[in-house]
Short mmCIF file of C-alpha atoms in Angstrom, two decimals:
data_model
loop_
_atom_site.label_atom_id
_atom_site.label_comp_id
_atom_site.label_asym_id
_atom_site.label_seq_id
_atom_site.Cartn_x
_atom_site.Cartn_y
_atom_site.Cartn_z
CA MET A 1 10.03 -23.40 0.72
CA GLU A 2 12.52 -20.53 1.12
CA GLY A 3 10.60 -18.42 -1.43
CA GLU A 4 7.38 -18.98 0.51
CA THR A 5 8.97 -17.60 3.69
CA LYS A 6 10.12 -14.46 1.87
CA VAL A 7 6.69 -13.88 0.36
CA ASP A 8 5.09 -14.40 3.76
CA GLU A 9 7.34 -11.68 5.23
CA TYR A 10 6.41 -9.21 2.50
CA TYR A 11 2.71 -9.91 2.86
CA ARG A 12 2.92 -9.88 6.66
CA ALA A 13 4.51 -6.43 6.47
CA ILE A 14 1.93 -4.95 4.11
CA ARG A 15 -0.98 -6.36 6.13
CA ALA A 16 -0.03 -3.83 8.82
CA LEU A 17 -0.86 -0.98 6.40
CA PRO A 18 -4.26 0.62 5.72
CA ALA A 19 -6.38 -1.45 3.33
CA TRP A 20 -6.38 1.20 0.57
CA LEU A 21 -2.57 0.79 0.33
CA ALA A 22 -2.21 -2.88 1.31
CA SER A 23 -4.62 -4.01 -1.43
CA PRO A 24 -2.64 -2.76 -4.46
CA LEU A 25 0.65 -3.79 -2.79
CA ALA A 26 -0.74 -7.33 -2.43
CA GLN A 27 -1.36 -7.48 -6.18
CA LEU A 28 2.36 -7.46 -7.02
CA PRO A 29 3.45 -10.76 -8.58
CA VAL A 30 5.13 -13.23 -6.22
CA GLN A 31 8.34 -13.09 -8.29
CA THR A 32 8.53 -9.36 -7.59
CA ALA A 33 7.46 -9.52 -3.93
CA VAL A 34 10.24 -11.94 -2.94
CA ARG A 35 12.87 -9.45 -4.13
CA ILE A 36 11.51 -6.43 -2.20
CA GLN A 37 13.69 -5.36 0.72
CA GLU A 38 12.12 -2.02 1.63
CA LEU A 39 8.95 -0.06 1.03
CA ARG A 40 9.42 3.72 1.07
CA LEU A 41 6.51 6.07 1.62
CA ARG A 42 7.06 9.85 1.40
CA THR A 43 4.74 12.83 1.41
CA GLY A 44 4.17 14.12 -2.13
CA CYS A 45 5.86 11.12 -3.76
CA ALA A 46 5.00 7.85 -5.44
CA VAL A 47 5.50 4.61 -3.53
CA THR A 48 9.08 3.43 -4.02
CA PHE A 49 10.83 0.17 -3.23
CA THR A 50 14.31 -1.11 -2.58
CA VAL A 51 14.74 -4.21 -4.71
CA GLN A 52 18.03 -6.09 -4.46
CA GLY A 53 19.78 -2.99 -3.12
CA ARG A 54 18.41 -0.53 -5.72
CA GLN A 55 15.58 1.96 -5.34
CA CYS A 56 12.84 1.95 -7.94
CA SER A 57 9.39 3.42 -8.31
CA ALA A 58 6.29 1.24 -8.19
CA SER A 59 5.70 1.81 -11.92
CA ALA A 60 9.14 0.30 -12.68
CA LEU A 61 8.31 -2.99 -10.93
CA PRO A 62 7.34 -5.90 -13.18
CA GLY A 63 3.59 -6.53 -12.97
CA CYS A 64 2.83 -3.36 -10.99
CA PRO A 65 -0.94 -2.74 -10.86
CA PRO A 66 -1.92 0.67 -12.34
CA LYS A 67 -3.62 1.67 -9.07
CA LEU A 68 -0.31 1.28 -7.18
CA ALA A 69 1.69 3.14 -9.85
CA ALA A 70 -0.77 6.08 -9.68
CA ILE A 71 -0.54 6.62 -5.90
CA ARG A 72 1.01 9.91 -4.74
CA LEU A 73 0.93 10.09 -0.96
CA ASN A 74 -0.27 13.23 0.81
CA ALA A 75 0.43 14.30 4.40
CA LEU A 76 -2.87 12.92 5.74
CA GLN A 77 -2.23 9.52 4.15
CA ILE A 78 1.27 9.37 5.67
CA GLU A 79 -0.21 10.19 9.10
CA GLU A 80 -2.89 7.50 8.62
CA ILE A 81 -0.28 4.91 7.63
CA PHE A 82 1.85 5.80 10.66
CA HIS A 83 -1.06 5.60 13.10
CA THR A 84 -2.24 2.34 11.54
CA LEU A 85 1.24 0.85 12.01
CA CYS A 86 1.05 1.93 15.67
CA ASN A 87 -2.55 0.75 16.14
CA GLY A 88 -3.46 4.35 16.96
CA SER A 89 -0.99 4.67 19.83
CA VAL A 90 2.52 5.77 18.91
CA HIS A 91 3.80 5.78 22.50
CA THR A 92 2.74 2.22 23.34
CA HIS A 93 4.24 0.79 20.12
CA GLU A 94 7.66 2.46 20.11
CA ARG A 95 9.44 -0.80 20.87
CA GLU A 96 7.48 -2.76 18.26
CA LEU A 97 8.46 -0.26 15.57
CA ALA A 98 12.09 -1.14 16.20
CA GLU A 99 11.66 -4.94 16.07
CA GLY A 100 10.99 -7.37 13.25
CA ASN A 101 9.90 -5.50 10.14
CA ARG A 102 11.51 -2.23 11.09
CA VAL A 103 9.89 1.08 10.34
CA GLY A 104 12.09 4.11 9.85
CA VAL A 105 10.28 7.35 10.64
CA ALA A 106 11.34 10.77 9.37
CA GLY A 107 9.63 14.03 10.10
CA GLN A 108 9.65 17.11 12.25
CA PHE A 109 10.63 16.63 15.86
CA VAL A 110 10.36 19.12 18.72
CA GLN A 111 12.04 19.28 22.10
CA ARG A 112 10.25 21.05 24.89
CA GLU A 113 11.98 22.35 28.00
CA GLY A 114 12.45 19.57 30.51
CA GLN A 115 10.79 17.01 28.23
CA CYS A 116 12.09 14.50 25.77
CA ILE A 117 12.02 14.91 22.00
CA ALA A 118 8.58 14.35 20.48
CA LEU A 119 7.52 13.59 16.93
CA GLN A 120 5.38 16.46 15.67
CA LYS A 121 4.83 15.60 11.99
CA VAL A 122 5.62 12.45 10.00
CA THR A 123 6.89 13.09 6.47
CA SER A 124 8.15 9.66 5.42
CA LEU A 125 8.18 6.02 6.45
CA ASN A 126 10.53 3.25 5.44
CA LEU A 127 9.35 -0.33 6.06
CA ARG A 128 12.18 -2.84 5.93
CA ILE A 129 11.06 -6.37 5.09
CA ALA A 130 12.77 -8.62 7.68
CA ARG A 131 13.82 -11.96 6.28
CA SER A 132 15.63 -14.67 8.18
CA CYS A 133 19.14 -15.28 6.89
CA VAL A 134 21.65 -17.66 8.45
CA ILE A 135 25.25 -16.84 7.63
CA PRO A 136 28.44 -18.53 8.77
CA LEU A 137 31.21 -16.26 9.96
CA PRO A 138 34.27 -16.22 7.69
CA PRO A 139 37.16 -18.22 9.24
CA ALA A 140 39.39 -15.11 9.47
CA LEU A 141 36.69 -13.24 11.41
CA ASP A 142 36.03 -16.27 13.62
CA LYS A 143 39.75 -16.33 14.50
CA LEU A 144 39.75 -12.57 15.21
CA LEU A 145 36.76 -12.92 17.54
CA GLU A 146 38.61 -15.51 19.63
CA GLN A 147 41.25 -12.90 20.41
CA HIS A 148 40.93 -9.77 22.51
CA PHE A 149 39.84 -6.80 20.46
CA THR A 150 38.18 -3.49 21.24
CA GLY A 151 35.70 -3.13 18.41
CA LEU A 152 34.68 -3.70 14.85
CA LEU A 153 33.16 -1.35 12.31
CA VAL A 154 30.87 -2.91 9.70
CA VAL A 155 30.22 -0.75 6.63
CA GLY A 156 28.69 -1.39 3.24
CA GLU A 157 26.16 -0.40 0.63
CA PRO A 158 22.44 -0.44 1.47
CA GLY A 159 21.14 -4.00 1.36
CA SER A 160 24.62 -5.54 1.60
CA GLY A 161 23.87 -7.32 4.89
CA LYS A 162 25.46 -5.02 7.49
CA THR A 163 22.65 -5.52 10.02
CA THR A 164 22.59 -9.27 9.40
CA VAL A 165 26.35 -9.51 10.02
CA ALA A 166 26.19 -7.22 13.07
CA VAL A 167 23.39 -9.23 14.68
CA ARG A 168 25.19 -12.51 13.90
CA LEU A 169 28.38 -11.15 15.49
CA ALA A 170 26.52 -9.96 18.58
CA LYS A 171 24.88 -13.37 19.03
CA TYR A 172 28.19 -15.17 18.55
CA LEU A 173 29.90 -12.99 21.17
CA ALA A 174 26.98 -13.20 23.61
CA ASP A 175 27.03 -17.00 23.31
CA LYS A 176 30.71 -16.87 24.34
CA ARG A 177 29.71 -14.70 27.33
CA ARG A 178 31.51 -11.67 25.92
CA ASN A 179 30.22 -8.15 26.54
CA VAL A 180 28.45 -6.76 23.49
CA ILE A 181 27.40 -3.26 22.56
CA LEU A 182 25.71 -3.03 19.19
CA LEU A 183 25.21 0.41 17.63
CA LEU A 184 23.27 0.55 14.36
CA CYS A 185 23.34 3.83 12.44
CA ASP A 186 21.67 4.48 9.10
CA MET A 187 23.32 7.43 7.44
CA THR A 188 22.14 6.67 3.90
CA ALA A 189 18.77 8.45 3.95
CA PRO A 190 18.89 12.19 4.63
CA MET A 191 15.98 13.72 6.53
CA ARG A 192 13.66 15.82 4.38
CA PRO A 193 11.84 18.90 5.67
#
């Protein structure tokens, strides 16, 4: 049952992509799909994945269809993927991009006088496959949270569960009617020109 949920999340995420990309992604074997944590799409590059905390190219995945291994994304394809994810309207889907299966967007941004920063050109997208994970808090952390403290910094390798722990902590504190400010920063992926 748990494996089915994970596969459903992977397939739900790729269904949001254009058919020409979703189709070869859907051909990955189930045993591979359940291990995929992120899908990385960059201009001029092959499709890459984060599998159990490690990045690998599509061709390195067990059972990768040749059509998927051969894909090298160009700028127009990246733009099409981005607009497909936003249903053609980036502005109206800003909030949705940040919820559920998160989409990291890198590119060229511009700031005009008196206006906010605007995305001018998308160069890469990172789709994180959101999977439900229930974790108990360690007893030592539970005891710490009962006391007065000013903050907590959660650090770790990519895929180690930082976001899962941070969200669990925020929910725990909110349930106890404590004030919560949650700041999530991803400093692992440098922006490319």
